[in-house]
Structure formats: C-alpha cells, structure tokens
Coordinates of C-alpha atoms in Angstrom, one line a residue:
X1 CA 0.0 0.0 0.0
X2 CA 2.9 2.3 0.8
X3 CA 4.4 1.7 -2.6
X4 CA 1.0 2.3 -4.3
X5 CA 0.7 5.6 -2.4
X6 CA 4.2 6.6 -3.4
X7 CA 3.4 5.9 -7.1
X8 CA 0.2 7.9 -6.8
X9 CA 2.1 10.8 -5.2
X10 CA 4.7 10.8 -7.9
X11 CA 2.1 10.8 -10.6
X12 CA 0.2 13.6 -9.0
X13 CA 3.4 15.7 -8.7
X14 CA 4.2 15.1 -12.4
X15 CA 0.6 16.2 -13.3
X16 CA 0.9 19.3 -11.1
X17 CA 4.2 20.3 -12.7
X18 CA 2.9 19.7 -16.2
X19 CA -0.2 21.6 -15.4
X20 CA 1.8 24.5 -14.0
X21 CA 3.7 24.7 -17.3
X22 CA 0.6 24.4 -19.4
X23 CA -1.3 26.8 -17.1
X24 CA 1.0 29.6 -18.2
X25 CA 0.4 28.9 -21.9
X26 CA -3.3 27.9 -22.1
X27 CA -4.7 31.4 -21.1
X28 CA -2.5 33.0 -23.7
X29 CA -3.2 30.6 -26.6
X30 CA -5.4 33.3 -28.3
X31 CA -2.5 35.7 -28.3
X32 CA -0.2 33.0 -29.7
X33 CA -2.7 32.4 -32.5
X34 CA -3.0 36.1 -33.1
X35 CA 0.8 36.3 -33.6
X36 CA 0.8 33.2 -35.8
X37 CA -2.0 34.5 -38.0
X38 CA -0.4 37.9 -38.4
X39 CA 2.8 36.2 -39.4
X40 CA 1.1 33.8 -41.8
X41 CA -1.0 36.5 -43.5
X42 CA 1.2 39.6 -43.5
X43 CA 4.9 38.7 -42.9
X44 CA 7.1 40.2 -45.5
X45 CA 8.0 38.7 -47.9
X46 CA 6.6 35.2 -47.3
X47 CA 3.1 35.8 -46.0
X48 CA -0.1 35.2 -47.9
X49 CA -0.6 39.0 -48.3
X50 CA 2.9 40.5 -47.6
X51 CA 2.7 43.9 -46.0
X52 CA 5.7 45.8 -44.7
X53 CA 3.8 48.0 -42.3
X54 CA 1.8 45.2 -40.7
X55 CA 4.9 43.1 -40.6
X56 CA 6.2 45.5 -38.0
X57 CA 3.8 43.9 -35.5
X58 CA 5.3 40.4 -35.8
X59 CA 8.6 40.8 -34.0
X60 CA 7.3 42.9 -31.0
X61 CA 4.5 40.4 -30.5
X62 CA 7.0 37.5 -30.5
X63 CA 9.8 39.1 -28.4
X64 CA 7.7 41.2 -26.0
X65 CA 4.0 40.6 -25.9
X66 CA 3.9 36.8 -25.7
X67 CA 6.7 36.4 -23.1
X68 CA 5.3 39.2 -20.9
X69 CA 1.8 37.6 -21.0
X70 CA 3.3 34.2 -20.1
X71 CA 5.3 35.8 -17.2
X72 CA 2.3 37.7 -16.0
X73 CA 0.1 34.6 -16.0
X74 CA 2.8 32.5 -14.3
X75 CA 3.1 35.2 -11.6
X76 CA -0.6 35.3 -11.1
X77 CA -0.8 31.6 -10.6
X78 CA 1.6 31.9 -7.7
X79 CA 0.5 35.1 -6.0
X80 CA -2.5 36.6 -7.7
X81 CA -2.3 40.3 -8.9
X82 CA 0.8 41.3 -7.0
X83 CA 2.6 38.1 -8.2
X84 CA 1.4 38.8 -11.8
X85 CA 3.0 42.3 -11.8
X86 CA 6.2 41.0 -10.3
X87 CA 6.3 38.2 -12.8
X88 CA 5.9 40.6 -15.7
X89 CA 8.7 42.8 -14.4
X90 CA 11.1 39.9 -13.9
X91 CA 10.2 38.6 -17.3
X92 CA 11.2 41.9 -19.0
X93 CA 14.7 41.4 -17.6
X94 CA 15.1 38.0 -19.3
X95 CA 13.6 39.4 -22.6
X96 CA 16.1 42.3 -22.7
X97 CA 19.0 40.1 -21.7
X98 CA 18.9 38.0 -24.9
X99 CA 18.1 38.2 -28.6
X100 CA 16.1 34.9 -28.5
X101 CA 12.3 34.8 -27.9
X102 CA 12.2 34.1 -24.2
X103 CA 9.2 31.8 -23.6
X104 CA 11.1 29.3 -21.4
X105 CA 12.7 32.2 -19.6
X106 CA 9.3 33.8 -19.0
X107 CA 8.1 30.4 -17.6
X108 CA 10.9 30.6 -15.1
X109 CA 11.0 34.3 -14.1
X110 CA 7.2 34.7 -13.9
X111 CA 6.6 32.2 -11.1
X112 CA 10.0 32.8 -9.5
X113 CA 9.5 36.6 -9.1
X114 CA 6.0 36.1 -7.7
X115 CA 7.3 33.4 -5.3
X116 CA 10.0 35.8 -4.0
X117 CA 7.4 38.5 -3.5
X118 CA 5.1 36.2 -1.7
X119 CA 7.9 35.1 0.7
X120 CA 8.9 38.8 1.3
X121 CA 5.3 39.6 2.2
X122 CA 5.0 36.7 4.6
X123 CA 8.0 38.1 6.5
X124 CA 7.2 41.8 6.6
X125 CA 3.5 42.4 5.8
X126 CA 2.2 41.7 9.3
X127 CA 4.8 44.1 10.8
X128 CA 3.7 47.1 8.8
X129 CA 2.1 49.9 10.9
X130 CA -1.4 50.9 10.2
X131 CA -1.6 53.6 7.5
X132 CA 1.7 52.5 5.9
X133 CA 0.3 49.5 4.0
X134 CA 0.1 51.2 0.6
X135 CA 3.7 52.5 0.9
X136 CA 4.9 49.0 1.7
X137 CA 2.9 47.3 -1.0
X138 CA 4.0 49.6 -3.8
X139 CA 7.7 49.9 -2.8
X140 CA 8.2 46.2 -1.9
X141 CA 6.8 45.2 -5.3
X142 CA 8.8 47.8 -7.1
X143 CA 12.1 47.1 -5.3
X144 CA 11.8 43.3 -5.7
X145 CA 10.7 43.7 -9.3
X146 CA 13.8 45.8 -10.1
X147 CA 16.1 43.2 -8.4
X148 CA 14.3 40.3 -10.2
X149 CA 14.6 42.1 -13.6
X150 CA 18.4 42.8 -13.1
X151 CA 19.0 39.2 -11.9
X152 CA 17.1 37.9 -15.0
X153 CA 19.1 40.3 -17.3
X154 CA 22.6 39.2 -16.1
X155 CA 22.0 35.6 -15.0
X156 CA 18.8 33.9 -16.3
X157 CA 18.9 35.6 -19.8
X158 CA 22.3 34.4 -20.8
X159 CA 21.7 30.9 -19.4
X160 CA 18.4 30.6 -21.2
X161 CA 19.9 31.9 -24.5
X162 CA 22.5 29.1 -24.4
X163 CA 19.8 26.6 -23.4
X164 CA 17.5 27.7 -26.2
X165 CA 20.3 27.4 -28.7
X166 CA 21.0 23.9 -27.5
X167 CA 17.4 22.9 -27.5
X168 CA 16.8 24.3 -31.0
X169 CA 20.0 22.6 -32.3
X170 CA 18.9 19.3 -30.7
X171 CA 15.4 19.5 -32.2
X172 CA 16.7 20.3 -35.6
X173 CA 19.2 17.5 -35.5
X174 CA 16.5 15.0 -34.5
X175 CA 14.3 16.3 -37.3
X176 CA 17.2 16.0 -39.8
X177 CA 17.7 12.3 -39.0
X178 CA 14.0 11.6 -39.0
X179 CA 13.9 10.4 -35.3
X180 CA 11.3 12.9 -34.1
X181 CA 8.4 10.5 -34.9
X182 CA 9.7 8.2 -32.1
X183 CA 8.6 10.8 -29.6
X184 CA 5.0 9.9 -30.3
X185 CA 5.7 6.5 -28.6
X186 CA 5.8 8.5 -25.4
X187 CA 3.3 11.3 -26.3
X188 CA 0.3 9.2 -27.3
X189 CA 0.2 6.9 -24.1
X190 CA 0.8 10.0 -22.0
X191 CA -2.1 11.8 -23.6
X192 CA -4.5 8.9 -22.7
X193 CA -3.3 9.3 -19.0
X194 CA -4.5 13.0 -19.2
X195 CA -1.0 14.5 -19.6
X196 CA -2.0 15.9 -23.0
X197 CA -2.1 19.5 -22.0
X198 CA 1.0 19.3 -19.9
X199 CA 3.0 17.8 -22.9
X200 CA 1.4 19.9 -25.6
X201 CA 1.2 23.3 -24.0
X202 CA 3.8 23.0 -21.4
X203 CA 6.7 21.6 -23.5
X204 CA 6.0 21.4 -27.2
X205 CA 4.3 24.8 -27.7
X206 CA 7.1 26.9 -26.2
X207 CA 9.7 25.0 -28.3
X208 CA 7.5 25.2 -31.3
X209 CA 7.2 29.0 -31.1
X210 CA 10.9 29.4 -31.0
X211 CA 11.4 27.1 -34.0
X212 CA 8.6 28.9 -35.9
X213 CA 10.3 32.2 -35.2
X214 CA 13.4 30.9 -36.8
X215 CA 12.2 29.0 -39.8
X216 CA 8.6 30.2 -40.2
X217 CA 6.8 27.0 -39.1
X218 CA 7.2 24.1 -36.7
X219 CA 6.1 20.4 -36.7
X220 CA 6.2 20.4 -32.9
X221 CA 2.8 22.1 -32.8
X222 CA 1.4 19.0 -34.5
X223 CA 2.8 16.2 -32.4
X224 CA 0.2 16.4 -29.6
X225 CA -2.6 18.2 -31.4
X226 CA -2.8 15.7 -34.4
X227 CA -6.4 14.4 -34.3
X228 CA -5.6 11.6 -36.7
X229 CA -4.9 8.8 -34.2
X230 CA -8.1 9.5 -32.2
X231 CA -10.1 9.6 -35.5
X232 CA -8.7 6.3 -36.6
X233 CA -9.6 4.6 -33.3
X234 CA -13.1 5.9 -33.2
X235 CA -13.8 5.0 -36.9
X236 CA -12.6 1.5 -36.0
X237 CA -15.2 1.4 -33.2
X238 CA -17.8 2.7 -35.6
X239 CA -17.3 -0.2 -38.0
X240 CA -16.0 -3.0 -35.8
X241 CA -17.1 -2.1 -32.3
X242 CA -20.0 -3.7 -30.4
X243 CA -22.9 -2.5 -28.3
X244 CA -22.7 1.0 -26.8
X245 CA -19.1 1.5 -27.8
X246 CA -20.1 1.1 -31.5
X247 CA -23.2 3.3 -31.3
X248 CA -21.4 6.2 -29.5
X249 CA -18.3 6.2 -31.6
X250 CA -19.6 8.1 -34.7
X251 CA -20.6 11.1 -32.6
X252 CA -17.4 11.0 -30.7
X253 CA -15.4 10.9 -33.9
X254 CA -17.0 14.1 -35.1
X255 CA -16.4 15.9 -31.8
X256 CA -12.7 14.7 -31.7
X257 CA -11.8 15.5 -35.3
X258 CA -13.7 18.8 -35.9
X259 CA -14.1 20.0 -32.3
X260 CA -10.6 19.1 -31.2
X261 CA -11.7 17.5 -27.9
X262 CA -9.2 14.6 -27.8
X263 CA -10.3 13.5 -24.3
X264 CA -13.4 11.9 -25.8
X265 CA -11.5 8.9 -27.2
X266 CA -9.4 8.3 -24.1
X267 CA -12.1 6.1 -22.4
X268 CA -12.2 3.9 -25.5
X269 CA -8.5 3.2 -25.2
X270 CA -8.6 2.8 -21.5
X271 CA -11.4 0.2 -21.9
X272 CA -9.1 -1.9 -24.2
X273 CA -5.5 -1.1 -23.2
X274 CA -4.2 -2.9 -26.2
X275 CA -5.5 0.0 -28.3
X276 CA -2.6 2.0 -27.1
X277 CA -0.7 0.4 -30.0
X278 CA -3.3 2.0 -32.4
X279 CA -2.8 5.4 -30.7
X280 CA 0.9 5.2 -31.4
X281 CA -0.2 5.5 -35.1
X282 CA 0.8 9.1 -34.4
X283 CA 4.3 8.1 -35.3
X284 CA 3.2 7.8 -38.9
X285 CA 1.7 11.3 -38.7
X286 CA 4.9 12.9 -37.4
X287 CA 7.0 11.0 -40.0
X288 CA 4.8 12.4 -42.8
X289 CA 4.8 15.9 -41.4
X290 CA 8.6 16.0 -41.3
X291 CA 9.1 14.2 -44.6
X292 CA 6.6 16.3 -46.6
X293 CA 7.4 19.7 -45.1
X294 CA 4.4 20.0 -42.8
X295 CA 4.3 22.5 -39.9
X296 CA 2.2 25.2 -38.3
X297 CA 2.7 28.9 -37.8
X298 CA 1.3 28.8 -34.2
X299 CA -0.3 26.4 -31.8
X300 CA -3.5 24.6 -33.0
X301 CA -5.7 24.8 -29.9
X302 CA -8.0 22.9 -29.7
X303 CA -6.5 20.0 -31.7
X304 CA -9.1 20.2 -34.4
X305 CA -8.5 19.8 -38.2
X306 CA -10.1 23.2 -38.6
X307 CA -7.6 24.8 -36.2
X308 CA -4.7 23.1 -37.9
X309 CA -5.8 24.3 -41.4
X310 CA -6.2 27.9 -40.0
X311 CA -2.7 28.2 -38.7
X312 CA -0.9 26.0 -41.3
X313 CA 2.1 27.6 -43.0
X314 CA 1.6 28.7 -46.6
X315 CA 3.7 25.8 -48.0
X316 CA 2.7 23.1 -45.5
X317 CA -1.0 22.3 -46.3
X318 CA -0.2 19.2 -48.3
X319 CA 2.1 17.8 -45.6
X320 CA -0.3 18.6 -42.8
X321 CA -3.3 17.0 -44.4
X322 CA -1.5 13.9 -45.5
X323 CA 0.1 13.5 -42.0
X324 CA -3.2 13.8 -40.2
X325 CA -4.9 11.3 -42.6
X326 CA -1.9 9.0 -42.6
X327 CA -2.0 8.8 -38.8
X328 CA -5.8 8.1 -39.0
X329 CA -5.4 5.3 -41.5
X330 CA -2.6 3.5 -39.5
X331 CA -4.5 3.9 -36.2
X332 CA -7.7 2.6 -37.9
X333 CA -6.0 -0.5 -39.3
X334 CA -4.4 -1.4 -36.0
X335 CA -7.5 -0.7 -34.0
X336 CA -9.7 -2.7 -36.5
X337 CA -7.5 -5.8 -36.1
X338 CA -7.7 -5.6 -32.3
X339 CA -11.4 -5.0 -32.3
X340 CA -12.2 -7.8 -34.8
X341 CA -10.4 -10.3 -32.5
X342 CA -12.1 -9.0 -29.4
X343 CA -14.6 -11.4 -27.9
X344 CA -16.5 -9.0 -25.5
X345 CA -20.0 -7.8 -26.3
X346 CA -19.3 -4.1 -26.1
X347 CA -22.4 -3.4 -24.0
X348 CA -20.5 -3.1 -20.8
X349 CA -18.5 0.0 -21.8
X350 CA -19.6 2.1 -18.9
X351 CA -19.4 -0.8 -16.4
X352 CA -15.9 -1.7 -17.5
X353 CA -14.8 1.9 -17.3
X354 CA -16.2 2.2 -13.7
X355 CA -14.7 -1.1 -12.7
X356 CA -11.3 -0.2 -14.2
X357 CA -11.2 3.2 -12.6
X358 CA -12.2 1.8 -9.2
X359 CA -9.4 -0.8 -9.4
X360 CA -7.0 1.9 -10.5
X361 CA -7.9 4.2 -7.6
X362 CA -7.6 1.3 -5.1
X363 CA -4.2 0.4 -6.4
X364 CA -3.1 4.0 -5.9
X365 CA -4.4 4.3 -2.4
X366 CA -6.6 7.2 -3.5
X367 CA -8.9 8.7 -0.8
X368 CA -11.2 10.0 -3.5
X369 CA -14.7 8.7 -2.7
X370 CA -17.1 7.4 -5.3
X371 CA -20.4 9.3 -5.8
X372 CA -22.3 6.8 -3.7
X373 CA -19.8 6.9 -0.8
X374 CA -19.5 10.7 -0.9
X375 CA -23.2 11.1 -0.6
X376 CA -24.6 8.5 1.7
X377 CA -28.0 10.0 1.6
X378 CA -30.0 12.3 -0.6
X379 CA -29.8 15.0 2.1
X380 CA -26.1 15.4 1.4
X381 CA -27.1 17.4 -1.7
X382 CA -29.1 19.9 0.4
X383 CA -26.2 22.3 0.8
X384 CA -24.9 22.2 -2.8
X385 CA -25.3 25.6 -4.4
X386 CA -22.8 25.2 -7.3
X387 CA -21.5 22.4 -9.5
X388 CA -18.1 22.8 -11.1
X389 CA -16.6 20.5 -13.7
X390 CA -12.8 20.5 -13.4
X391 CA -10.4 19.2 -16.0
X392 CA -6.8 19.8 -16.7
X393 CA -7.2 22.8 -19.0
X394 CA -10.6 24.0 -18.0
X395 CA -11.9 23.8 -21.6
X396 CA -13.0 21.1 -24.0
X397 CA -14.2 18.1 -22.2
X398 CA -15.2 19.8 -18.9
X399 CA -17.1 22.5 -20.8
X400 CA -19.0 19.8 -22.7
X401 CA -19.7 17.8 -19.5
X402 CA -21.0 20.9 -17.8
X403 CA -23.3 21.6 -20.8
X404 CA -24.7 18.0 -20.6
X405 CA -25.4 18.2 -16.8
X406 CA -26.8 21.8 -17.3
X407 CA -29.2 20.4 -19.9
X408 CA -30.3 17.6 -17.6
X409 CA -30.8 20.1 -14.7
X410 CA -32.9 22.3 -17.0
X411 CA -35.2 19.4 -18.1
X412 CA -35.5 18.3 -14.4
X413 CA -36.3 21.8 -13.2
X414 CA -33.2 22.0 -11.0
X415 CA -31.9 25.5 -10.5
X416 CA -28.3 25.0 -9.5
X417 CA -25.4 26.8 -11.2
X418 CA -23.1 24.5 -13.4
X419 CA -19.8 25.8 -14.6
X420 CA -16.4 24.5 -15.6
X421 CA -12.8 25.4 -14.8
X422 CA -9.2 24.1 -14.7
X423 CA -8.3 22.0 -11.7
X424 CA -5.6 24.5 -10.8
X425 CA -8.2 27.3 -10.5
X426 CA -10.5 25.4 -8.1
X427 CA -11.1 27.3 -4.8
X428 CA -12.4 25.7 -1.6
X429 CA -15.8 27.1 -0.7
X430 CA -19.1 26.0 0.9
X431 CA -21.9 24.5 -1.1
X432 CA -19.6 23.2 -3.9
X433 CA -19.9 19.9 -5.8
X434 CA -16.8 19.2 -7.9
X435 CA -17.0 16.7 -10.8
X436 CA -13.7 15.6 -12.2
X437 CA -12.0 12.8 -14.0
X438 CA -10.6 9.9 -12.0
X439 CA -7.1 10.7 -13.1
X440 CA -7.4 14.2 -11.6
X441 CA -9.3 13.2 -8.5
X442 CA -6.3 13.6 -6.1
X443 CA -5.5 17.1 -7.2
X444 CA -9.2 18.2 -7.1
X445 CA -9.4 16.9 -3.6
X446 CA -6.3 18.7 -2.5
X447 CA -7.6 22.0 -3.9
X448 CA -11.1 21.7 -2.4
X449 CA -11.0 19.5 0.7
X450 CA -14.3 20.8 2.0
X451 CA -16.3 20.3 -1.2
X452 CA -18.3 17.3 -2.3
X453 CA -16.6 15.3 -5.0
X454 CA -17.8 13.0 -7.8
X455 CA -15.2 11.3 -10.0
X456 CA -16.2 10.1 -13.5
X457 CA -14.4 8.0 -16.1
X458 CA -15.7 10.1 -19.0
X459 CA -17.2 13.6 -18.9
X460 CA -19.3 13.0 -21.9
X461 CA -21.0 9.8 -20.8
X462 CA -21.4 8.9 -17.2
X463 CA -24.4 7.2 -15.3
X464 CA -23.4 9.3 -12.3
X465 CA -25.0 12.4 -13.9
X466 CA -28.4 10.6 -13.6
X467 CA -27.7 9.8 -10.0
X468 CA -26.9 13.4 -9.2
X469 CA -30.1 14.6 -11.0
X470 CA -32.2 12.0 -9.1
X471 CA -30.7 13.0 -5.8
X472 CA -31.5 16.7 -6.3
X473 CA -35.0 15.9 -7.4
X474 CA -35.5 13.6 -4.3
X475 CA -34.6 16.4 -2.0
X476 CA -38.2 17.6 -1.8
X477 CA -39.2 14.2 -0.4
X478 CA -36.7 14.2 2.4
X479 CA -36.8 17.7 3.7
X480 CA -37.3 18.0 7.5
X481 CA -39.7 20.9 7.2
X482 CA -42.6 21.4 4.8
X483 CA -41.8 23.3 1.7
X484 CA -43.2 26.8 1.6
X485 CA -45.0 27.4 -1.7
X486 CA -43.8 30.5 -3.4
X487 CA -46.6 32.7 -4.7
X488 CA -47.1 32.2 -8.4
X489 CA -46.7 35.3 -10.4
X490 CA -47.4 36.1 -14.0
X491 CA -44.4 36.4 -16.2
X492 CA -43.5 40.0 -16.6
X493 CA -45.6 41.2 -13.7
X494 CA -44.4 43.2 -10.7
X495 CA -46.3 40.9 -8.4
X496 CA -44.0 38.7 -6.2
X497 CA -41.0 41.1 -6.5
X498 CA -39.8 42.2 -3.1
X499 CA -38.6 45.7 -3.9
X500 CA -37.5 46.2 -0.3
X501 CA -34.7 43.7 -0.9
X502 CA -33.5 45.1 -4.2
X503 CA -30.1 46.8 -3.9
X504 CA -29.1 46.6 -7.6
X505 CA -30.7 46.5 -11.0
X506 CA -29.0 44.5 -13.7
X507 CA -29.4 44.2 -17.4
X508 CA -27.8 41.1 -19.1
X509 CA -25.1 42.0 -21.5
X510 CA -24.6 39.7 -24.5
X511 CA -21.7 39.8 -26.9
X512 CA -24.2 39.7 -29.8
X513 CA -26.4 42.5 -28.4
X514 CA -24.0 44.6 -26.5
X515 CA -25.5 47.9 -27.7
X516 CA -29.0 47.1 -26.6
X517 CA -28.0 46.2 -23.0
X518 CA -25.7 49.3 -22.8
X519 CA -28.5 51.6 -24.0
X520 CA -31.1 50.1 -21.8
X521 CA -28.8 50.5 -18.8
X522 CA -28.1 54.1 -19.6
X523 CA -31.8 55.0 -20.2
X524 CA -32.9 53.2 -17.0
X525 CA -30.2 54.9 -15.0
X526 CA -31.3 58.3 -16.2
X527 CA -34.9 57.5 -15.3
X528 CA -33.8 56.4 -11.9
X529 CA -32.0 59.7 -11.2
X530 CA -34.9 61.8 -12.5
X531 CA -37.2 59.9 -10.1
X532 CA -34.9 60.7 -7.2
X533 CA -34.0 57.0 -6.7
X534 CA -30.5 55.8 -5.7
X535 CA -30.5 52.1 -6.7
X536 CA -27.4 51.4 -8.8
X537 CA -28.0 50.0 -12.4
X538 CA -25.4 47.8 -14.1
X539 CA -25.0 45.9 -17.4
X540 CA -23.4 42.5 -16.5
X541 CA -22.7 39.2 -18.2
X542 CA -24.9 36.4 -17.2
X543 CA -22.1 34.5 -15.5
X544 CA -21.2 37.6 -13.4
X545 CA -24.5 37.7 -11.5
X546 CA -24.7 37.0 -7.8
X547 CA -27.5 34.6 -7.0
X548 CA -29.2 36.8 -4.4
X549 CA -32.7 38.4 -4.1
X550 CA -30.9 41.8 -3.7
X551 CA -30.4 41.7 -7.5
X552 CA -33.4 42.6 -9.7
X553 CA -32.5 41.4 -13.3
X554 CA -34.5 42.9 -16.2
X555 CA -34.6 40.5 -19.1
X556 CA -36.4 39.5 -22.2
X557 CA -38.4 36.2 -22.3
X558 CA -35.7 34.5 -24.3
X559 CA -32.9 35.5 -21.9
X560 CA -35.0 34.6 -18.9
X561 CA -35.0 31.0 -20.0
X562 CA -31.2 30.8 -19.8
X563 CA -31.2 32.8 -16.5
X564 CA -33.6 30.4 -14.8
X565 CA -31.3 27.5 -15.5
X566 CA -28.4 29.1 -13.7
X567 CA -29.9 31.0 -10.8
X568 CA -32.7 30.4 -8.3
X569 CA -32.6 33.3 -5.8
X570 CA -32.3 36.4 -8.0
X571 CA -35.5 38.4 -8.7
X572 CA -36.5 38.9 -12.3
X573 CA -38.7 41.3 -14.3
X574 CA -39.4 40.0 -17.8
X575 CA -40.2 42.7 -20.4
X576 CA -40.9 42.6 -24.1
X577 CA -38.7 45.6 -24.8
X578 CA -35.7 46.5 -22.7
X579 CA -35.9 50.1 -23.9
X580 CA -39.6 51.2 -23.6
X581 CA -41.7 48.6 -21.8
X582 CA -44.2 50.3 -19.6
X583 CA -43.3 48.0 -16.7
X584 CA -39.9 49.7 -16.5
X585 CA -41.5 52.9 -15.3
X586 CA -43.7 51.0 -12.7
X587 CA -40.6 49.2 -11.4
X588 CA -38.7 52.6 -11.0
X589 CA -41.5 53.9 -8.7
X590 CA -41.2 50.9 -6.4
X591 CA -37.4 51.0 -6.1
X592 CA -35.6 52.7 -3.2

C-alpha cells in the first residue's frame, strides 16, 4: 500500500508540474494564435498577403507581448495580482537580456518573481504599521521587481539563451535524421493518461514557437494536437465495435476531429488497453509531417483539423493534411485488427470503465470517494449551491460535461449553477460539488478538501449524472420541514418582487447584443436619477451575476429561460422591450 501511495504521489506531482507549465500557456493561446495568423498572412515577404507595415507587429509580439503575457500569467498563478505584476517585471529582464524569444525564460521568471514577493510579504506584511500598508505594498513590489529584472538580465537571460540554442539545435538534429516521430511512442500513451495539456502546451508549444520564429513553421505544434490517431480509433469502433461503444463512436469521432476534444477517445483506449498500439499511429503522422514539409505557424488549440488548417504555414498544407490522414489510417487499421479479435459484447462500456477506474484508484491508495460513498443519503445534496466540472485545461471536455449536466438540470427543473474550470483554479468554498475525471481526483481533492466530489471516467458519458439529478429531485421528499410554496406570479408582472430587498438592478449583456444592454442600462439609470432614486444600475454578463434576491434582473423572455437554469434566488422582471416597456416605469416607482 505504501508503494502504491508513493506511485500515486509521484504521478500527482508530475501532473501538477505539467499543469503549472501548461497553465502559463493555455490562457494565452489566443495571443499566440494572433501572432501566428499575423505572421502567416502579412509577414514580408513570405506571407499570404505581404505587408511591410503590418509586418512591424510580428517581432514585437513575438519578443515582448507573448513572453510578458506568459510571465504575467505565471506570476498570477503563484501570488494573484501582486505576483502577476512582479512576474511581468522579472520577465522583462530576461527578454532584454537576450536576442532569442524568451518563452522558457518567462516560464521561469514569472513564477520565481511572484514566489519571492510572496515570501517577502510573509516576512514583513504583518509588521507594517497601520496607515503605511500602501507604501509597503508599492515599494516592496517595485524594489523586488527591479532586483528580479536585473537578476534575469545578467543571469537567467544568458543561461536561457544558451539553453534555447542547444534545444533548437537538438530538435533540428532530431528532425534531420527523422527520429522525431519516435517521440510519439511516449506522447500518445501520456495523452491517454490525461497529460496531453502538460505535454502539448507545457513543452511542445514553447519549443515550437521558438522554432517557428526561426524557420517560419514548426512540426512540434502538430505532435500532440494531431487528431488523426483518435479519429482512426473511433472510426474502427464505428465499424467493428460492439454495443454502446459502437453506437457512441460516430458522434465521438465528429467531436474529436472537428471539435478538437481529444479526451473523448481516451475512455475507449482505457477500456481496451491494447488499443494504445493503435494510438501510437501518431508516429506515422509525425513522420509524414517531417518528410513532406508540414508545420504550423502557431499552436493549434484545440487540436481540431479546422484549427490546424487555419494556422498552417503557406507551403505546408499538403504535408499537414497527408500527415493527419496517414495517422488516422494507420491507427484505424491497428484498432480494427484488435477489435475484430475482441470477444466482448461491447455493451459493458460504462461498467468496464467504472470497474477499471475503481481498481486503478484502489491500487493508488486514493482517498477520493465514489459518488455513492461521498453522498450516503440524498440529504447530502441539500447544501450544494454550485456544481463545477474541473479538467486539466478548464476547456474542452469539462465544458461539454458541464453543458450535458446543465441540460439535464434544465429538463428536471433543478436551478443549480453548473460551470467548468481548470483543476488549478479550483477554490475551496461552501456548497460546492466538484465533478472531475478519476485521473485528476487527487488534485481536485487537494484544492477543495471541504467540497463534495464525484469522479467520473468520461465527462461525456457517465451514469453518475443521472444519480446526481435524481438526488437533487428527491430532496423535496426528504426535507425536514414542509416546503413553503412561493406565490405564483405572471411572467413580466411586478407581483411577487420584493422591492425592499433590491439593492441593484442588472441588465444582461450579451456579446451579440452589446449595444441594446448598454443603451437600456443608460436609459434606465437616467430615469432612476430623475425619479430621485439611488438604486445602482449595471450591465453585466450572465455568469457575473450574484444569486441573491438583492439583485433585480430585467430580461427579455428568451434571456429569462437561460437565466432560470443558472440562478434560483435572484429576482427577475421579464419585459418585451428593454428600452420602452411600460413595466420599467412601474418598477422605478417601487425602487428605493
């Protein structure tokens, strides 16, 4: 048991380190893509539409913007806003200290600068006299930031420049002798063990950016993001699978190939471990990429064929497409052979997943409880106010899982907020139910020890969702006190709104209808002032609302449907027109 716990601890530490690296890259993928697209379209003279003036953006984005964003994000992960600023200052020192793009240097100086500031605050912050807090906060950050930048300039910068040159030379040498495809023998199995984001965004993307800056493209961007192996495996299940695995594979293939959610095929491989041989079909893809001149200008995130085509280098489309399809064909052939010789019925996909995950957790000595153990009775759900899906990156599979459960809640009439985030961003709070993958269970439990936890084998298909829904629905049958019936009010009427509790009026701001919400907020605020009222009026996004009766939200009927799924305690006024409905004037008269 001690040995099992040790292995589990090592694996969790590896995952945490990988997630720390990818956590600095993932929030900035959009900026990396912006740089890649700018270079692909306008770089002079090799872009699609060469432009000398726009070309002036490429190098500053590469040398300054991207490393500073990475350093800022790394610092924020360690010590929130103060750490973020310290991380950016320290990163500037390593940028100026070398001529190379300093992504790896930013991944060192960002967290290091923030950690040093955090330790400094732990020593001195409690000793500061009242009234001098601002002076200490500003000057401690400024002085330490200056020291970190100077240290990075003279020490870290030169070291990282030499290291980057060695790394680039090593990668180029491996590519020249066609040995790079062998890396997929490690990458593909590691992906299935939920280390895909750590490998892709934590290691390959920073190296790929530096290579792309030198030669205009990089095959490293394609090694983890290649959707070919997953597509081949899922197509094999579509044709040669059995039972539920066969019926669910076509939809999973579409999501994996076009949506870029690779996690969707991991359970299929975990169910039949011999399919890891099929996943290593990625070796073929990387070989074709390097042989046929494939490569991307920037990271393809998510790993979708659409994203790959968008950021492909001008001369690399043929190599990229052939590499993806080649990997899919090889993986399909190997998976088909394995599945045709498989004697199981395929109907026990979910049962086998649950059994395997339970055995895996037991062998690791995990303390993570199953859903049934975590909730010995239906009453355990009474305090749950929020459900959070947590995955490694906080996107992709967790977002889709949250969407599935949100839809089930909506159909069942359950008004509990359901969101998704990365495991690293989880915060311990009351009334929280965390749903995560078995492989990430330890880390989720460490981040939120007081939350309720449910571990699933696959975010996109788990019977535990139905158990959660049924438990919430059954709450009304086990309450200790009779439920007080709320007065029924007509939609859009002022009846039932307790204006004495209202402390803020909110309009929902949508990206598609930004102008309408802004104008409605302005007009309503002007009317409030003319009426001599003092209640504040704001335009907020739907996920920024506080679920509290002190908020009166004015919405249209269509928006109210979405609002009802997420919140249960806010008060709402449904109007046909946000700008001139007569109920708006009636509401103003009743406000404080």
